[in-house]
Structures are given as structure tokens and as C-alpha cells.
Amino acid sequence: MSMFSRRSFLKATAVVGAYAGGMAIAGRFNHAEAAAEPLLLKSVKTEAKLTANAATKDIMTWTASGSDGGAQPPVLRLTKDKPFAAKLVNGLDEPTTIHWHGLRIENKMDGVPFVTQPYVYTNDSFDYRFTPPDAGTFWYHPHCNTLTQMGHGMTSVLVVEHPQDPAFDAEVVANLRDWRLGNDGQFIAPFKPRDAAKAGTYGTVRTANWQQEPQYDAPAGGIVRLRLAITDVTRIFSLKMEGASAKVIALDGNPVPERFSLDLLLVGPGQRVELAVRMPDEEGALATLQDIRGTAPKTILTLRATGSSRKRDIRDLGPLGANPEPNFDANSASPIPLVLSATAENVSANSICGSLGYSFWAINKVPWPGDTPDPTAPLAELKLGRSYLIRMENVTPHTHPIHLHGMSFRVVSSSTRKVLPLLSDTYLIQPDEKVELALVADNPGDWLLHCHIIEHQKTGMASYIRVT
Ligand code: C2O
Ligand code: CU
């Protein structure tokens, strides 16, 4: 039996429970103590109750040693600078891998088939071992047949704790994603080609932690750390909080340079938001997180105030622990031009990790879906340790969350708006926007760069950079 015996599971849960004042928490166990002993993550097919209808079949998920066995994949809790190990055992009838989105780890642990590792066949396994250098909210997902595997459930949150973080009264972790289900609660076609050529194909059932509009209790007048991960394959959110004040304290795994009130924050697939929510003072009052993009506002989740008010003041909340950042040298930085466009060329050949059979998008005029045995040439070859200025331009009429593996960049400027100098791994670029991103090539290897609207990625909006 692994380290995740019943006892360590209970103990770890208690630690988190005490921290949260016994309030609802989506994270199931704390992996921080597990140093070298690998967590067993088995990819499996199962069913789950997602709607009022019959249980949804063909759910894809991971079960973890020591977790409670529900269909939802475990929320992993690691600690900054502490080693972590997980053994992926593939119980699916198709190949898979795990990519640790946003973690700046060794290239061979990055989980991209053909680029950083062989895909993992049915009944085979792969050992992932790394030490997270950054604290924050991250997530994990396969990088093979992703529209299906992620669409059917394989997306989950990974929290890296910072020992120097301030204390909160409660913590809630929420995995935000949709499902493409028909009226009978069963999966329907994962995409429509005409939508893949536009904003992407939306899900039909929205969930937070696999529930529709879940409610969590939190201490009245307390400050809740609300960690949100947008793990949907398509949906961009415009977040708003009703009934409580909320400050954005971290984005994409890094503390923000300056905290700001949550007011229509646009976030796309792959991105994470951490909020400090000041709960209302009256018992029973609700704080409602909404998505107001599109027509009618939609409730994502609610927090319900319990007990007598703790009367906390959000201004007293100390800074989050910092993450290390390499020194960017603006004087020596070489530019990397990067143009996102539409294309109709070169339908990619079918691949073991899935092809959608269409080509709609390109980066620097080259369409490539990623996860295929025929990588194109790298977008750019970078020298280890040197500084670069990515000049990214979106000449399409759609918004794209562009994600870089293995390294973080700093947002420098945008042609269309004032930007915060965020440290990030995903930039949500608007139509006709040009943006400058400062990057220090401090991690050797081939690193994917792609749109995280998975239909866009799989129909061409993917590439990679090489750091040697
Ligand atoms: Cu979430 Cu290629 O990544
Ligand atoms: Cu896109």
C-alpha cells in the first residue's frame, strides 16, 4: 500500500480542515508530506452523476491512492520546493499522458507525447517526479487526444502551497468546466467544425467541481481564499462577485503586482484566479460568483456565511509568498515575432493522440495540432539564460488564451489597453491586439506554445520553442 494509507489521508484532510475552520473544501488530501513515495494516479473510464438525468457514461478521470474514490479527479496539494512524485497508470483503452499546467519543471516531466515523452499505452505507466519551484494555483490534464480526454473529465486542480502565505478563514478550490451532454445526460459530439473555426464549441452543462451551482459554507465576516481554475476546453468567463467584495490576489499561479477588485475579469481556458473574498457579516448571506459573459448572468457557485461575524478587514491580509523570477534584460532581449492567424492549409494526418481532421488556424503561418509524431520546426531557437521579447499579434476575429509550457513570461505592453505587468503562463489575447511578453529562456528543452481552446490547438494553433 502506498503512503496514502487511510491514516495519512485522514491526517492530511484534518490539516486542511483546521486551516479552513472546518468549512467545505474541494481539495481532498495533502500530498506535501509524500516526498519520494509516488502518488498512484490511475486513468480510468467510469460514470458520474452530473445532471438530474441518468448518470453520464464514458467519464474519463483519474483515481488516486488514498482519495475517497468519487469519480471526480483528486485536487493535488503540493508544497513549494518539496519533491513530488506520481505514477500514472493507464487504465484507459487509449494512450494518455499528464501535463502539469503552469509548473516550471524539467522538460522530460512536461507530459507532451512525441515532444517530451512517449505516450503511455493502456496498462503501461509513467513516473512523474518534480519539485515545484512556484506556489500558486495550477492544474493538470492529458496532452493526448485532449478534446476527448479533457472533455470527458480529465482536468483537475493542483495547489502548491507557500509556507509564507498569510492565514485565511477558509479556502475553497473550484474546477470550472462544462460538459457536452445531450438531454439524456450522455456525451454528444465533442465539437462542430463550423464552431471550431470560430470561438470553439461550447459545453451544454456548466459545473464547478462537477456540480451545478454548488454552495460552500464559509465563516461570516471571514476572508475566503477562493482558487478558481478554468479547465474547460472552450469557455472564456467574465467573472463578477455579487453580495461580497472580492480582491484578485493571484493570477495564473503568481501573486498580482497590485491587488484589485474583481470587476468583470476576463479569463480563458487554462487560466487561474485567486480571490480573497470578504464574506458578508450576517449568517446565511450569500456571496455569488457569476459569469456575465454573453447574455444572462450565470451563477458559478455560491458561498454562504455561517456563524457570527469574524469582522475581518481585507486590507489586513498580508502579501502572498513570492515566486522566484529570472532577471529580464531589456537591453539584450531579442524579439520573437508571433502571428496568430486563420488558415485552411495542411489538414494534419491522423495521429494516435487524436486529430480533428481539419485545419483552421496557424502560428506564423504554420498550422500544427501538437501531440503528433511529425513536429514542425520550432517557432524559435532560444539560448539558455538569454532574454527575449515575444511580440504576439492576433489577426483573427477571436480571443485566444495562448499558453507557454515550462517558463513564465511578464506582460510588458499591449496595443489596445493598459496591462498589469503580470507574471504568467497564459495570455488571453483579444482580436487585433498586439502584446509584448518578456521571457528569460531559463529552462532547457522543447516547450509547447498553443491556444488552450482545444479545438483551436488541435486544428493548428500550436507550436513550440526550443531552448538550448
Ligand atoms: Cu494546459 Cu499544453 O497545456
Ligand atoms: Cu484559440
Coordinates of C-alpha atoms and ligand atoms in Angstrom, one line a residue:
M1 CA 0.0 0.0 0.0
S2 CA 1.3 3.4 -0.8
M3 CA 1.9 6.3 1.5
F4 CA -1.7 7.3 1.1
S5 CA -2.9 4.9 3.6
R6 CA -6.2 5.7 5.2
R7 CA -4.4 7.2 8.1
S8 CA -2.3 9.7 6.2
F9 CA -5.3 10.6 4.1
L10 CA -7.3 11.4 7.3
K11 CA -4.5 13.3 8.8
A12 CA -3.9 15.4 5.8
T13 CA -7.6 16.2 5.5
A14 CA -7.6 17.3 9.1
V15 CA -4.7 19.7 8.5
V16 CA -6.6 21.3 5.6
G17 CA -9.9 21.2 7.6
A18 CA -8.4 23.0 10.6
Y19 CA -6.9 25.6 8.3
A20 CA -10.3 26.2 6.9
G21 CA -12.1 26.2 10.2
G22 CA -13.9 23.0 9.2
M23 CA -15.5 24.6 6.2
A24 CA -16.1 22.9 2.9
I25 CA -13.0 22.4 0.8
A26 CA -12.8 20.8 -2.5
G27 CA -9.2 19.6 -2.0
R28 CA -9.2 16.1 -0.8
F29 CA -5.8 15.5 0.6
N30 CA -2.4 16.9 1.1
H31 CA 0.4 15.4 -0.8
A32 CA 3.1 17.6 0.7
E33 CA 4.5 15.0 3.1
A34 CA 4.8 12.4 0.4
A35 CA 8.2 13.4 -0.8
A36 CA 9.5 10.4 -2.7
E37 CA 6.7 7.9 -2.4
P38 CA 4.7 8.2 -5.6
L39 CA 1.0 9.0 -5.6
L40 CA -0.7 6.4 -7.8
L41 CA -2.8 8.2 -10.4
K42 CA -4.8 5.7 -12.5
S43 CA -6.6 6.9 -15.6
V44 CA -9.9 5.1 -15.9
K45 CA -13.3 5.2 -17.5
T46 CA -16.3 5.4 -15.2
E47 CA -19.7 7.1 -14.9
A48 CA -20.8 10.1 -12.8
K49 CA -23.9 11.9 -11.8
L50 CA -23.6 15.3 -13.5
T51 CA -27.3 16.1 -14.2
A52 CA -30.7 15.3 -12.9
N53 CA -30.8 12.6 -15.6
A54 CA -29.2 9.2 -15.6
A55 CA -25.5 9.0 -14.7
T56 CA -23.2 10.1 -17.5
K57 CA -21.3 7.2 -19.0
D58 CA -17.8 7.3 -20.6
I59 CA -16.5 9.7 -18.0
M60 CA -12.7 9.7 -18.1
T61 CA -10.9 10.5 -14.8
W62 CA -8.0 9.6 -12.5
T63 CA -8.4 7.7 -9.3
A64 CA -5.7 8.3 -6.7
S65 CA -4.4 6.1 -4.0
G66 CA -5.8 7.4 -0.7
S67 CA -8.6 9.6 -2.1
D68 CA -12.2 8.9 -1.4
G69 CA -13.0 7.1 -4.6
G70 CA -15.5 9.6 -6.1
A71 CA -15.4 10.0 -9.8
Q72 CA -14.0 13.5 -9.7
P73 CA -10.2 13.5 -10.0
P74 CA -8.3 14.5 -6.9
V75 CA -7.2 18.0 -6.2
L76 CA -3.5 17.7 -5.5
R77 CA -1.8 19.7 -2.8
L78 CA 2.0 20.1 -3.0
T79 CA 4.4 22.4 -1.2
K80 CA 6.8 24.8 -2.9
D81 CA 10.3 23.4 -3.2
K82 CA 9.2 20.0 -1.8
P83 CA 9.6 16.9 -4.2
F84 CA 6.5 15.3 -5.6
A85 CA 6.1 12.0 -7.4
A86 CA 3.2 10.5 -9.2
K87 CA 2.9 7.2 -11.1
L88 CA 0.5 7.4 -13.9
V89 CA -1.0 4.0 -14.6
N90 CA -3.1 4.0 -17.8
G91 CA -6.4 2.1 -17.3
L92 CA -8.0 3.7 -20.4
D93 CA -8.2 1.8 -23.7
E94 CA -6.2 4.6 -25.5
P95 CA -2.8 6.3 -24.8
T96 CA -2.6 9.2 -22.4
T97 CA -0.1 11.4 -20.5
I98 CA -0.2 14.1 -17.8
H99 CA 0.8 17.7 -18.4
W100 CA 1.3 19.8 -15.2
H101 CA -0.1 23.1 -16.5
G102 CA 1.9 26.2 -15.3
L103 CA 4.6 24.3 -13.4
R104 CA 8.1 25.3 -14.4
I105 CA 9.6 21.8 -14.2
E106 CA 12.1 19.7 -16.1
N107 CA 11.2 19.2 -19.8
K108 CA 11.1 15.4 -19.6
M109 CA 8.3 15.7 -16.9
D110 CA 6.2 18.0 -19.0
G111 CA 3.9 15.3 -20.4
V112 CA 3.8 16.1 -24.1
P113 CA 3.8 13.0 -26.3
F114 CA 6.4 12.9 -29.0
V115 CA 8.0 16.1 -27.7
T116 CA 9.0 15.3 -24.1
Q117 CA 8.0 11.7 -23.6
P118 CA 6.4 8.7 -25.3
Y119 CA 2.7 8.4 -24.8
V120 CA 1.6 5.9 -22.2
Y121 CA -0.2 2.9 -23.6
T122 CA -3.0 1.0 -22.0
N123 CA -1.8 -0.7 -18.9
D124 CA 1.6 1.0 -19.1
S125 CA 2.8 3.5 -16.6
F126 CA 5.0 6.6 -16.4
D127 CA 6.8 8.1 -13.4
Y128 CA 6.5 11.8 -12.9
R129 CA 8.9 13.4 -10.4
F130 CA 9.5 17.0 -9.8
T131 CA 9.9 19.8 -7.3
P132 CA 7.5 22.7 -7.9
P133 CA 9.6 26.0 -7.8
D134 CA 6.5 28.2 -7.6
A135 CA 3.5 28.3 -5.2
G136 CA 0.0 29.0 -6.6
T137 CA -3.0 27.5 -8.3
F138 CA -2.2 25.2 -11.2
W139 CA -3.9 22.3 -12.8
Y140 CA -3.2 19.0 -14.7
H141 CA -4.6 17.4 -17.8
P142 CA -3.6 14.9 -20.5
H143 CA -1.8 16.0 -23.7
C144 CA -3.1 13.2 -25.9
N145 CA -6.5 13.1 -27.6
T146 CA -7.2 16.1 -25.4
L147 CA -10.5 17.2 -26.8
T148 CA -12.0 13.8 -25.8
Q149 CA -10.0 13.1 -22.7
M150 CA -10.3 16.6 -21.2
G151 CA -13.9 16.9 -22.4
H152 CA -14.8 13.7 -20.7
G153 CA -13.4 14.7 -17.3
M154 CA -9.6 14.7 -17.2
T155 CA -8.9 18.1 -15.8
S156 CA -8.1 18.8 -12.2
V157 CA -6.6 21.4 -9.9
L158 CA -3.1 21.3 -8.4
V159 CA -2.4 23.6 -5.5
V160 CA 1.1 24.4 -4.5
E161 CA 1.3 25.9 -1.0
H162 CA 3.7 28.6 0.1
P163 CA 4.8 28.3 3.7
Q164 CA 4.9 32.1 4.0
D165 CA 1.3 32.7 2.8
P166 CA -1.0 34.6 5.2
A167 CA -3.8 32.8 7.0
F168 CA -7.3 32.8 5.6
D169 CA -10.5 31.9 7.4
A170 CA -11.3 29.3 4.8
E171 CA -10.2 28.0 1.4
V172 CA -12.4 26.8 -1.5
V173 CA -10.9 25.3 -4.6
A174 CA -13.1 25.2 -7.7
N175 CA -12.5 23.5 -11.0
L176 CA -14.7 25.3 -13.6
R177 CA -15.7 23.4 -16.6
D178 CA -18.5 22.4 -18.9
W179 CA -19.7 19.1 -20.4
R180 CA -21.2 18.5 -23.8
L181 CA -24.2 16.4 -22.8
G182 CA -27.5 15.7 -24.5
N183 CA -30.9 15.8 -22.8
D184 CA -30.3 12.2 -21.7
G185 CA -27.2 13.2 -19.8
Q186 CA -24.9 11.4 -22.2
F187 CA -22.0 12.8 -24.2
I188 CA -22.8 14.3 -27.6
A189 CA -20.3 15.1 -30.4
P190 CA -17.3 16.9 -28.9
F191 CA -17.3 19.7 -31.4
K192 CA -18.9 21.3 -34.5
P193 CA -16.4 22.1 -37.3
R194 CA -18.0 25.5 -38.0
D195 CA -17.6 26.4 -34.4
A196 CA -14.0 25.2 -34.2
A197 CA -13.3 27.7 -37.0
K198 CA -14.8 30.4 -34.7
A199 CA -14.8 30.7 -30.9
G200 CA -15.0 27.0 -30.3
T201 CA -17.9 24.6 -29.4
Y202 CA -19.4 25.3 -26.0
G203 CA -20.5 22.7 -23.5
T204 CA -24.1 22.3 -22.6
V205 CA -23.8 21.8 -18.8
R206 CA -21.7 24.1 -16.7
T207 CA -20.2 22.9 -13.4
A208 CA -17.9 23.9 -10.6
N209 CA -16.3 20.8 -9.1
W210 CA -18.6 18.7 -11.2
Q211 CA -21.7 20.2 -9.6
Q212 CA -24.1 22.7 -11.0
E213 CA -24.0 25.9 -8.9
P214 CA -22.6 24.3 -5.7
Q215 CA -22.8 26.1 -2.4
Y216 CA -20.0 26.1 0.2
D217 CA -20.2 27.4 3.8
A218 CA -17.6 29.9 5.0
P219 CA -17.3 31.9 8.2
A220 CA -19.4 35.1 8.2
G221 CA -17.1 38.2 8.1
G222 CA -14.1 36.0 7.3
I223 CA -11.8 36.1 4.4
V224 CA -12.0 33.1 2.0
R225 CA -9.2 32.2 -0.4
L226 CA -11.1 31.2 -3.5
R227 CA -8.9 29.4 -6.0
L228 CA -10.5 29.1 -9.5
A229 CA -9.1 27.1 -12.4
I230 CA -10.7 27.4 -15.8
T231 CA -10.2 23.9 -17.1
D232 CA -12.9 24.0 -19.8
V233 CA -11.8 23.2 -23.3
T234 CA -13.6 26.3 -24.7
R235 CA -15.3 28.7 -22.4
I236 CA -14.0 32.2 -21.6
F237 CA -15.5 33.7 -18.4
S238 CA -16.2 37.2 -17.4
L239 CA -16.1 36.9 -13.6
K240 CA -18.1 39.0 -11.2
M241 CA -18.9 38.7 -7.5
E242 CA -22.3 39.6 -6.1
G243 CA -23.0 40.0 -2.4
A244 CA -19.4 40.3 -1.2
S245 CA -16.3 42.2 -2.0
A246 CA -13.6 40.2 -3.7
K247 CA -10.0 41.2 -4.5
V248 CA -7.9 39.4 -7.1
I249 CA -4.7 38.3 -5.2
A250 CA -3.1 36.0 -7.8
L251 CA -3.5 35.2 -11.4
D252 CA -2.1 32.2 -13.3
G253 CA -0.1 30.9 -10.3
N254 CA 1.6 34.2 -9.3
P255 CA 0.6 36.9 -6.9
V256 CA -0.5 40.0 -8.7
P257 CA 1.8 43.1 -8.6
E258 CA -1.1 45.1 -7.2
R259 CA -4.4 43.7 -5.8
F260 CA -7.6 44.9 -7.5
S261 CA -11.3 44.5 -7.0
L262 CA -12.9 41.7 -9.0
D263 CA -14.9 43.6 -11.7
L264 CA -15.6 41.8 -14.9
L265 CA -12.3 39.9 -15.1
L266 CA -12.0 38.1 -18.4
V267 CA -10.3 34.7 -18.0
G268 CA -10.0 31.9 -20.5
P269 CA -9.2 28.1 -20.6
G270 CA -6.0 27.3 -18.8
Q271 CA -6.1 30.4 -16.6
R272 CA -6.4 30.6 -12.8
V273 CA -7.7 33.3 -10.5
E274 CA -7.2 33.5 -6.8
L275 CA -9.7 35.7 -4.9
A276 CA -9.8 37.0 -1.4
V277 CA -13.5 37.1 -0.7
R278 CA -14.7 39.1 2.4
M279 CA -17.8 37.1 3.4
P280 CA -20.9 39.1 4.4
D281 CA -21.4 39.6 8.1
E282 CA -24.9 38.1 8.5
E283 CA -25.3 34.4 8.9
G284 CA -26.9 32.9 5.8
A285 CA -26.0 35.7 3.5
L286 CA -24.7 34.6 0.1
A287 CA -21.7 35.6 -2.0
T288 CA -22.4 34.6 -5.6
L289 CA -19.7 34.1 -8.2
Q290 CA -21.1 34.9 -11.6
D291 CA -20.1 34.6 -15.3
I292 CA -21.6 37.6 -17.1
R293 CA -20.1 36.9 -20.5
G294 CA -22.8 36.5 -23.1
T295 CA -26.5 37.1 -22.4
A296 CA -27.9 36.3 -18.9
P297 CA -25.6 36.2 -15.9
K298 CA -24.9 32.6 -14.8
T299 CA -24.2 31.6 -11.2
I300 CA -21.0 29.6 -11.0
L301 CA -21.0 28.9 -7.3
T302 CA -22.1 30.5 -4.0
L303 CA -20.5 30.9 -0.6
R304 CA -22.9 31.0 2.4
A305 CA -21.9 32.9 5.6
T306 CA -22.1 30.9 8.7
G307 CA -21.7 31.7 12.4
S308 CA -21.2 35.2 13.9
S309 CA -19.1 37.7 12.0
R310 CA -15.3 37.4 12.3
K311 CA -15.2 41.1 11.3
R312 CA -12.1 40.7 9.2
D313 CA -10.7 43.6 7.1
I314 CA -9.5 42.6 3.7
R315 CA -6.8 45.3 3.9
D316 CA -5.1 43.4 6.8
L317 CA -4.4 40.4 4.6
G318 CA -0.6 40.2 4.2
P319 CA 1.1 39.6 0.9
L320 CA 1.3 36.1 -0.6
G321 CA 4.7 34.4 -0.6
A322 CA 6.7 35.3 -3.7
N323 CA 7.8 33.1 -6.5
P324 CA 11.4 33.3 -7.9
E325 CA 11.7 35.1 -11.2
P326 CA 14.8 35.3 -13.5
N327 CA 16.2 38.7 -14.4
F328 CA 15.0 40.0 -17.7
D329 CA 17.5 42.1 -19.6
A330 CA 15.6 44.5 -21.8
N331 CA 18.8 45.8 -23.5
S332 CA 19.9 42.5 -24.8
A333 CA 16.4 41.0 -25.4
S334 CA 15.9 39.6 -29.0
P335 CA 12.4 39.9 -30.4
I336 CA 10.3 36.8 -31.3
P337 CA 7.5 37.7 -33.7
L338 CA 4.5 35.5 -33.4
V339 CA 1.4 35.9 -35.5
L340 CA -1.9 34.1 -34.8
S341 CA -3.9 33.7 -37.9
A342 CA -6.6 31.6 -39.7
T343 CA -5.5 29.2 -42.4
A344 CA -7.0 26.4 -44.5
E345 CA -3.9 24.6 -45.4
N346 CA -2.4 21.2 -44.5
V347 CA -5.0 19.1 -42.8
S348 CA -3.0 17.2 -40.3
A349 CA -2.7 13.4 -40.7
N350 CA -4.5 11.3 -38.1
S351 CA -2.4 10.6 -35.1
I352 CA -2.5 8.3 -32.2
C353 CA -3.2 11.3 -29.9
G354 CA -6.2 12.4 -32.0
S355 CA -6.8 14.6 -34.9
L356 CA -10.0 16.6 -35.5
G357 CA -9.5 16.3 -39.3
Y358 CA -9.5 20.0 -40.0
S359 CA -7.0 22.8 -40.2
F360 CA -8.4 26.3 -39.3
W361 CA -5.5 28.1 -37.5
A362 CA -1.8 28.8 -37.7
I363 CA 1.1 30.3 -35.8
N364 CA 3.5 32.2 -38.0
K365 CA 1.6 30.7 -41.0
V366 CA 2.3 27.1 -39.9
P367 CA -0.7 25.0 -38.8
W368 CA 0.3 22.2 -36.4
P369 CA -2.0 20.4 -33.9
G370 CA 0.7 19.3 -31.5
D371 CA 0.8 15.8 -29.9
T372 CA 1.8 14.3 -33.3
P373 CA 4.9 12.4 -34.4
D374 CA 5.7 14.9 -37.1
P375 CA 6.6 18.1 -35.3
T376 CA 7.2 21.1 -37.5
A377 CA 10.4 23.1 -37.0
P378 CA 10.5 25.1 -33.7
L379 CA 9.0 28.6 -33.8
A380 CA 12.2 30.0 -32.5
E381 CA 15.5 28.7 -31.1
L382 CA 16.5 30.3 -27.8
K383 CA 19.8 30.4 -26.0
L384 CA 19.6 29.2 -22.4
G385 CA 19.7 32.2 -20.0
R386 CA 19.1 34.9 -22.6
S387 CA 16.2 37.4 -22.6
Y388 CA 13.6 37.5 -25.4
L389 CA 10.7 39.8 -26.1
I390 CA 7.7 37.8 -27.6
R391 CA 5.8 40.1 -29.9
M392 CA 2.5 38.3 -30.3
E393 CA -0.2 39.6 -32.7
N394 CA -3.7 38.3 -33.1
V395 CA -5.0 38.9 -36.6
T396 CA -8.1 36.7 -36.1
P397 CA -11.5 38.0 -35.0
H398 CA -11.5 35.7 -31.9
T399 CA -9.9 35.7 -28.5
H400 CA -7.2 33.1 -27.8
P401 CA -5.7 32.0 -24.4
I402 CA -2.1 31.4 -25.5
H403 CA -0.2 29.1 -23.1
L404 CA 3.5 28.6 -22.9
H405 CA 4.8 25.4 -21.2
G406 CA 7.8 25.3 -18.8
M407 CA 8.5 29.0 -18.3
S408 CA 6.7 32.2 -17.2
F409 CA 6.7 35.5 -19.0
R410 CA 6.0 39.0 -17.9
V411 CA 3.3 41.0 -19.7
V412 CA 5.0 44.2 -20.8
S413 CA 2.6 46.1 -23.0
S414 CA -0.5 45.8 -25.2
S415 CA -1.5 47.8 -28.3
T416 CA -5.1 48.0 -27.2
R417 CA -5.2 48.5 -23.4
K418 CA -3.3 49.2 -20.2
V419 CA -1.9 46.0 -18.9
L420 CA -0.7 44.9 -15.4
P421 CA 2.8 43.6 -15.5
L422 CA 1.6 40.1 -14.7
L423 CA 3.9 37.1 -14.4
S424 CA 2.0 34.3 -16.2
D425 CA 2.0 31.2 -18.4
T426 CA -1.2 32.1 -20.4
Y427 CA -2.1 35.3 -22.1
L428 CA -5.7 35.9 -23.3
I429 CA -5.1 37.9 -26.5
Q430 CA -8.0 39.8 -27.9
P431 CA -8.8 40.3 -31.7
D432 CA -6.4 42.8 -33.3
E433 CA -4.3 43.0 -30.2
K434 CA -0.5 43.1 -30.2
V435 CA 1.2 42.3 -27.0
E436 CA 4.8 42.2 -25.7
L437 CA 5.8 39.4 -23.3
A438 CA 9.2 39.4 -21.6
L439 CA 10.8 36.0 -21.4
V440 CA 14.0 34.7 -19.9
A441 CA 14.9 31.3 -21.6
D442 CA 15.8 29.7 -18.3
N443 CA 14.6 26.2 -18.8
P444 CA 16.2 24.0 -21.5
G445 CA 14.0 21.8 -23.8
D446 CA 11.3 22.0 -26.4
W447 CA 8.3 23.8 -24.9
L448 CA 4.8 23.9 -26.4
L449 CA 3.1 27.2 -27.1
H450 CA -0.6 26.8 -28.1
C451 CA -4.1 28.1 -27.8
H452 CA -5.9 26.5 -24.9
I453 CA -9.2 26.5 -26.7
I454 CA -8.5 22.9 -27.5
E455 CA -10.3 22.9 -30.9
H456 CA -8.1 25.8 -31.9
Q457 CA -5.0 23.9 -30.8
K458 CA -6.0 20.7 -32.5
T459 CA -6.8 22.5 -35.7
G460 CA -3.5 24.2 -36.0
M461 CA -2.9 26.9 -33.3
A462 CA 0.1 25.1 -31.7
S463 CA 3.8 25.4 -32.0
Y464 CA 6.9 25.1 -29.8
I465 CA 10.1 26.9 -28.9
R466 CA 13.4 25.3 -28.3
V467 CA 15.8 26.4 -25.6
T468 CA 19.3 25.0 -25.6
Ligands
C2O1 CU1 -2.6 23.2 -20.3 CU2 -0.3 22.4 -23.5 O1 -1.4 22.8 -21.8
CU2 CU -7.7 30.0 -29.8

